[in-house]
XYZ file of N, CA and C in Angstrom:
453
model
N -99.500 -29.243 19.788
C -100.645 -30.011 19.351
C -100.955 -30.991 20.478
N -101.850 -30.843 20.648
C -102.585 -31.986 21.727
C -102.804 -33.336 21.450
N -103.160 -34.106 22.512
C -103.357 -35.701 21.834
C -104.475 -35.712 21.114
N -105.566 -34.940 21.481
C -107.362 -34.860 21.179
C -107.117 -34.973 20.078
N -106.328 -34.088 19.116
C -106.212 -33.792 17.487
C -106.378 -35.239 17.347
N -105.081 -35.762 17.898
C -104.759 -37.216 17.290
C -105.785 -38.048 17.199
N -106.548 -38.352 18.701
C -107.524 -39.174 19.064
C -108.648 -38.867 18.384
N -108.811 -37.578 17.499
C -110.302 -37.219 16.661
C -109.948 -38.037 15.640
N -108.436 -37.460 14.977
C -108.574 -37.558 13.335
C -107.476 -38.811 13.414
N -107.631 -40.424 13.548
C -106.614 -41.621 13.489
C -105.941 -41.404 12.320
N -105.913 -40.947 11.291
C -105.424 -41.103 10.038
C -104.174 -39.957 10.256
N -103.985 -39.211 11.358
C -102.946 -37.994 11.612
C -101.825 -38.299 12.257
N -102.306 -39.653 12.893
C -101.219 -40.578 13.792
C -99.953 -41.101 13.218
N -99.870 -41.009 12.174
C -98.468 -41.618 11.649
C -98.150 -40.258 10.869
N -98.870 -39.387 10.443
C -98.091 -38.411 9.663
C -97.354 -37.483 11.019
N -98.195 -37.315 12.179
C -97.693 -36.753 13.544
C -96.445 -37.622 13.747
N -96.568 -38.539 13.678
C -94.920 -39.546 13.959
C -94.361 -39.010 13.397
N -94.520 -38.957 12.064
C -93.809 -39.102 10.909
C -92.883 -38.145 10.970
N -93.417 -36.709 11.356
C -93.197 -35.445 11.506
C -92.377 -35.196 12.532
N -92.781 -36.060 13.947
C -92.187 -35.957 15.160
C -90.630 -36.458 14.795
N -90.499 -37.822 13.876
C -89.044 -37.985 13.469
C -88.514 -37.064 13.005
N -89.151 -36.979 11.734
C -87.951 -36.037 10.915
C -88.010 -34.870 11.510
N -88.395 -33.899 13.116
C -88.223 -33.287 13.599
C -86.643 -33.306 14.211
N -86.826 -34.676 14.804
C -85.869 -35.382 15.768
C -84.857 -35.054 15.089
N -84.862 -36.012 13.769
C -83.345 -36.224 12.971
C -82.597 -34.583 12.753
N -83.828 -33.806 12.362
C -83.306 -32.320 11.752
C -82.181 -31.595 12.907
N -83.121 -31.689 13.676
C -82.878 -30.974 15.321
C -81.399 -31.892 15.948
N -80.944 -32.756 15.035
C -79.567 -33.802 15.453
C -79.119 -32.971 14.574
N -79.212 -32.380 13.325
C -78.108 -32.189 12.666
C -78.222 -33.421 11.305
N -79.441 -33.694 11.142
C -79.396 -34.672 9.822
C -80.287 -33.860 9.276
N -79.956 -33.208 7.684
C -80.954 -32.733 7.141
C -81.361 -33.470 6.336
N -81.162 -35.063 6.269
C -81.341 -35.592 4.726
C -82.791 -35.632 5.173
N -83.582 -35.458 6.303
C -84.899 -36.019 6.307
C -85.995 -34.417 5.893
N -85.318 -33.582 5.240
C -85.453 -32.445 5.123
C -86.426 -32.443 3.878
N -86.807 -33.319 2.735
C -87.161 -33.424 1.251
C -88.472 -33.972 2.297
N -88.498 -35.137 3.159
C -89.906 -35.368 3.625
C -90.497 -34.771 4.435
N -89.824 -33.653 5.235
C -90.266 -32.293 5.679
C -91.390 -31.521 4.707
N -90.511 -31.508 3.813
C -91.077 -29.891 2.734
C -92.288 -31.139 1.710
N -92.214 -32.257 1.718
C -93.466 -32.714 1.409
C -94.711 -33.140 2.298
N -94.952 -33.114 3.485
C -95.789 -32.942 4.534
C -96.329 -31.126 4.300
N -95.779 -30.591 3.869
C -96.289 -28.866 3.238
C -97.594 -29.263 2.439
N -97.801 -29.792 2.243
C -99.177 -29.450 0.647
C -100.140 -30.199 1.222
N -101.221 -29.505 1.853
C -102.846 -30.167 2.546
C -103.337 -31.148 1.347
N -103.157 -30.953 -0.143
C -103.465 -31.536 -0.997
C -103.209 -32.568 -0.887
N -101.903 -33.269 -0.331
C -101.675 -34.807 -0.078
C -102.487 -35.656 1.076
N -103.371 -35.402 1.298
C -103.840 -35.995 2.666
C -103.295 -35.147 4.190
N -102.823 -34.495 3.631
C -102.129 -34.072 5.204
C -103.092 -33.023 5.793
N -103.357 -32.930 7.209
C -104.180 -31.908 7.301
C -103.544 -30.705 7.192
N -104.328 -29.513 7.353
C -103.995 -28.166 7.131
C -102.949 -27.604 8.269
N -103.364 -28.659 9.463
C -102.552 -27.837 10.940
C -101.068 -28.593 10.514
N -100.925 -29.976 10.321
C -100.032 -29.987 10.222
C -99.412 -29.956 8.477
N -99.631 -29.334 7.899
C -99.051 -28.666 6.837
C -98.607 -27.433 7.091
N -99.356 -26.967 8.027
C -98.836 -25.407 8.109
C -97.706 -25.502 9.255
N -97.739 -26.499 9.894
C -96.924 -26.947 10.935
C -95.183 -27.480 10.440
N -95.056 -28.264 9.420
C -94.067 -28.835 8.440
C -93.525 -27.650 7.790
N -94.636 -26.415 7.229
C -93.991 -25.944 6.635
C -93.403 -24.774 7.764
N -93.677 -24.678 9.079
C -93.023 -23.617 9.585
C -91.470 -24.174 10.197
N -91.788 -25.671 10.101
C -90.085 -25.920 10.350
C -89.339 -26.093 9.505
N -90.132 -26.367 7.919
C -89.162 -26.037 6.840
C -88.661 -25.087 6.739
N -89.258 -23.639 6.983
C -88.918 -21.988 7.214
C -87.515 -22.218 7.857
N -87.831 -22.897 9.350
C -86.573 -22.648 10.221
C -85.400 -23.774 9.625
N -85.972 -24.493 9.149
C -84.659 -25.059 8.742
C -84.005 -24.683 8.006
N -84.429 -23.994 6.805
C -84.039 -23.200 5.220
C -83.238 -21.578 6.618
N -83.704 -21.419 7.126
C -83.013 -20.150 7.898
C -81.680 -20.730 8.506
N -82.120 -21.944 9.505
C -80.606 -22.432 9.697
C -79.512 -22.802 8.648
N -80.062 -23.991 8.297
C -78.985 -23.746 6.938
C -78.047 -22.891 6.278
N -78.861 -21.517 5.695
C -78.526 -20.519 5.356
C -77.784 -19.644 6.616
N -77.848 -19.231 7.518
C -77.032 -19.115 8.779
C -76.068 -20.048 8.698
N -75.972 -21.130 8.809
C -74.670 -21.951 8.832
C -73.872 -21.652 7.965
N -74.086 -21.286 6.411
C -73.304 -21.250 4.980
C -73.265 -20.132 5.287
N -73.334 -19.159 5.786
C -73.097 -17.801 6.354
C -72.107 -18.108 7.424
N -72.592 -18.326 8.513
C -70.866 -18.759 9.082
C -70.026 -19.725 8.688
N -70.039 -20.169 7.770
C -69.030 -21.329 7.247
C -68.261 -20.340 6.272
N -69.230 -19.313 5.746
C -68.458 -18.753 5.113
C -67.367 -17.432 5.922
N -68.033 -17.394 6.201
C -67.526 -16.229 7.618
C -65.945 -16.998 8.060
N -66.070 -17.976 8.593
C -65.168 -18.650 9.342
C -63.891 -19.095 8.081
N -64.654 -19.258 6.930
C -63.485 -19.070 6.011
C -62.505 -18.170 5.868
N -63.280 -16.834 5.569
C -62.791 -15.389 5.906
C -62.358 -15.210 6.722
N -62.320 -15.697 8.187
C -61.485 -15.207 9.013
C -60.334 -15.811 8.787
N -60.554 -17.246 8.567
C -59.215 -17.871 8.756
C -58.012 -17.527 7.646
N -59.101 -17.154 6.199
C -57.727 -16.561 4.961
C -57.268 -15.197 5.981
N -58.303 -14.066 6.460
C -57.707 -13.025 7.350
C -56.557 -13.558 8.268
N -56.441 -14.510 9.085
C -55.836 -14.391 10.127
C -54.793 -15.169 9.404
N -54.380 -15.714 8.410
C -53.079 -16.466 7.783
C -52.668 -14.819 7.107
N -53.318 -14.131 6.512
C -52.992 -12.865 5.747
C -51.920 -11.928 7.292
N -52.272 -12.264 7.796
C -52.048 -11.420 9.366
C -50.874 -12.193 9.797
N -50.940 -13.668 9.499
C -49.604 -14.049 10.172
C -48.580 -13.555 9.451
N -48.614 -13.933 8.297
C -47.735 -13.640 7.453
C -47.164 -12.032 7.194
N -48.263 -11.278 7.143
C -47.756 -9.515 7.370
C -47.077 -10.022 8.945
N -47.471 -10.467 9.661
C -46.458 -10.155 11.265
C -45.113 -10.553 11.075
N -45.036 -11.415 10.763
C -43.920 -12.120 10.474
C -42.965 -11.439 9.361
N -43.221 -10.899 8.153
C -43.214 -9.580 7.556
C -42.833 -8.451 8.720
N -43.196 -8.366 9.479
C -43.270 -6.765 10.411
C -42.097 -7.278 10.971
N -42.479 -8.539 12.072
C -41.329 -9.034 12.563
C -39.595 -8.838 12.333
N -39.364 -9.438 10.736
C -38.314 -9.380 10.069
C -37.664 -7.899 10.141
N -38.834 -7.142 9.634
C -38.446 -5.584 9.183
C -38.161 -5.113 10.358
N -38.386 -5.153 11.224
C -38.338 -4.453 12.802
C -37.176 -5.124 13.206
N -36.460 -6.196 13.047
C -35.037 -6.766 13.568
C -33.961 -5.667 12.377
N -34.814 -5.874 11.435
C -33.499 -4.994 10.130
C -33.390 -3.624 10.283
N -34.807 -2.969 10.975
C -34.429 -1.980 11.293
C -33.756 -1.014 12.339
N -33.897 -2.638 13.283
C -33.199 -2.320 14.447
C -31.705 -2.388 14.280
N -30.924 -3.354 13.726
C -30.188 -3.059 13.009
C -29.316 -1.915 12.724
N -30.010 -1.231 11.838
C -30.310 -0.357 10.663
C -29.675 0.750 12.338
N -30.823 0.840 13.186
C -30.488 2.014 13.955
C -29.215 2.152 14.848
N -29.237 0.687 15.223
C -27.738 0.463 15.720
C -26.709 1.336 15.114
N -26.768 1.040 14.320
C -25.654 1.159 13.275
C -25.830 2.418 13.015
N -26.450 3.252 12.924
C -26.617 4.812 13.077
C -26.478 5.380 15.104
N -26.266 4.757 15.383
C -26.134 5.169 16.463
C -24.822 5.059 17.030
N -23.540 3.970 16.364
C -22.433 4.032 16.522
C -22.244 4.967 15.537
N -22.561 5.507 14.613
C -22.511 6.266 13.331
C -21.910 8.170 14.199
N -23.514 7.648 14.357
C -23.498 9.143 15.023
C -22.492 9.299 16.685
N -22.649 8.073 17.462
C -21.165 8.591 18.295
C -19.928 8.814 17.732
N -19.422 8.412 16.809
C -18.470 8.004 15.975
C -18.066 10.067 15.472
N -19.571 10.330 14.820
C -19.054 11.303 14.528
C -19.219 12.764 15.050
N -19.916 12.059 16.930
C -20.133 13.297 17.927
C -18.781 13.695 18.595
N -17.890 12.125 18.392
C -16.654 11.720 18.838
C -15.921 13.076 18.153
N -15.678 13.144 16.794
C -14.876 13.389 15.779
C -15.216 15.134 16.097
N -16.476 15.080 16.315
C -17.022 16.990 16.279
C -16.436 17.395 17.479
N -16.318 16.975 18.676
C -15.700 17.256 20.182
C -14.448 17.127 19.875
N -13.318 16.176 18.912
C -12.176 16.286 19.353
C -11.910 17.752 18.609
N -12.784 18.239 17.238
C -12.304 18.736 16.887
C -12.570 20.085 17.390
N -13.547 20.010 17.964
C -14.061 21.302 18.780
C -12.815 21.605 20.094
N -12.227 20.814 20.410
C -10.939 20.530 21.333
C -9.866 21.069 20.252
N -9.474 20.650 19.708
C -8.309 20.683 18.846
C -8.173 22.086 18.305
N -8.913 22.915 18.073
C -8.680 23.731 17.491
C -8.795 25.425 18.423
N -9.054 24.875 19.898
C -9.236 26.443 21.117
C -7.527 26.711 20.569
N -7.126 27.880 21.358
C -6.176 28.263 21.748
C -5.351 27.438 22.772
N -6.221 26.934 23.620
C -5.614 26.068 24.861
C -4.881 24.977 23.922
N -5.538 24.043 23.374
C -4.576 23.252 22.857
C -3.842 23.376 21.989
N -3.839 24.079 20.952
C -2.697 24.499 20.190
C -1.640 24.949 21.251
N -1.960 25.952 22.059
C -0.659 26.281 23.506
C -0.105 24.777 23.538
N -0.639 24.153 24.332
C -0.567 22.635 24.760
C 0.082 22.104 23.631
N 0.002 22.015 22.806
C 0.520 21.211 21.495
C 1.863 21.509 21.430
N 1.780 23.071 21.239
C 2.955 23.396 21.072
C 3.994 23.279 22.078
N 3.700 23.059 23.518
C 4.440 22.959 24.347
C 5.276 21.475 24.532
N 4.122 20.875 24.456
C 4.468 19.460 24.200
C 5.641 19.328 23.498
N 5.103 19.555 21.831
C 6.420 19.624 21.225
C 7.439 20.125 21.472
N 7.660 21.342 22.021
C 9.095 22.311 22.340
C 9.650 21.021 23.441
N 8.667 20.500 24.255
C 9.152 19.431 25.714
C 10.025 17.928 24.463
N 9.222 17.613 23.803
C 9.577 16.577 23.314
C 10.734 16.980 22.397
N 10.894 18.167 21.994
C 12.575 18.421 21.308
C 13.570 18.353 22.317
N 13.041 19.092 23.288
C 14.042 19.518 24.242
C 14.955 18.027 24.656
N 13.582 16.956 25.014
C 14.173 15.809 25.430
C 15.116 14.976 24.486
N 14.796 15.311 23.104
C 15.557 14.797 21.994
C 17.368 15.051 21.939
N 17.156 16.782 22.216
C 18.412 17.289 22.099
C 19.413 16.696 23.637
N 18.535 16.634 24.586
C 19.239 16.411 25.798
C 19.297 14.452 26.012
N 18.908 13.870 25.173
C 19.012 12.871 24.479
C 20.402 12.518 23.767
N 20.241 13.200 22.551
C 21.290 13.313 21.683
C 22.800 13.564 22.511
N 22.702 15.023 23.214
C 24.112 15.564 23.673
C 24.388 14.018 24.759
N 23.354 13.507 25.409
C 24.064 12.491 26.427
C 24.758 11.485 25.613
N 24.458 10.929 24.307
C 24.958 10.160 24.013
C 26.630 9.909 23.313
């Protein structure tokens, strides 16, 4: 809007202020000046038509911001119950992943334990060591008896 408007019609000069504030305040982040916004809307009050139609297109944007904000306010709620939901499953995961590590350990001495037990017995039972066994023993009598007679 130009000054001319102003300088035709004097009676536009304070509602143009008027307007220019509660522009100001809105555009800070104060909506309380928002009710004398949306009444500068109605040409019926004295106001002219340009700036009625003018009031009401920043009432538009303000009713849009607003609503955008309570949209991300709500948003930002949601994330934040999400991301506590998330700590807590990690921490959850966390736990389970030490127990299951654990868990595998312990299957893993399990299973040497009983790869141990399958090899000796896979040993123990050739021909070679039974030979061996038995020799042993015949050695370890022998030493008994030649033991015994020395004494």
């Amino acid at each position: 809007m130009d000054d001319r408007y102003v300088q035709d019609n004097p009676t536009a000069h304070p509602i143009v202020e008027h307007l220019q504030k509660i522009c100001h305040q809105i555009s800070h982040g104060n909506y309380r000046e928002a009710d004398d916004l949306f009444s500068l809307t109605s040409a019926d009050d004295g106001v002219s038509p340009m700036i009625a139609d003018l009031a009401e297109s920043f009432g538009l944007m303000l009713v849009r911001i607003e609503a955008r904000e309570i949209q991300l306010e709500r948003l930002v709620a949601e994330l934040t119950e999400a991301k506590k939901e998330l700590e807590i499953a990690n921490r959850q995961l966390k736990k389970d992943n030490r127990r299951l590590s654990e868990v595998v350990e312990q299957m893993k001495v399990e299973i040497d334990r009983h790869q141990t037990q399958q090899q000796v017995g896979e040993i123990t039972e050739t021909d070679y060591f039974r030979q061996l066994s038995s020799r042993a023993r015949e050695i370890r009598a022998r030493q008994r008896r030649v033991q015994e007679a020395g004494q």
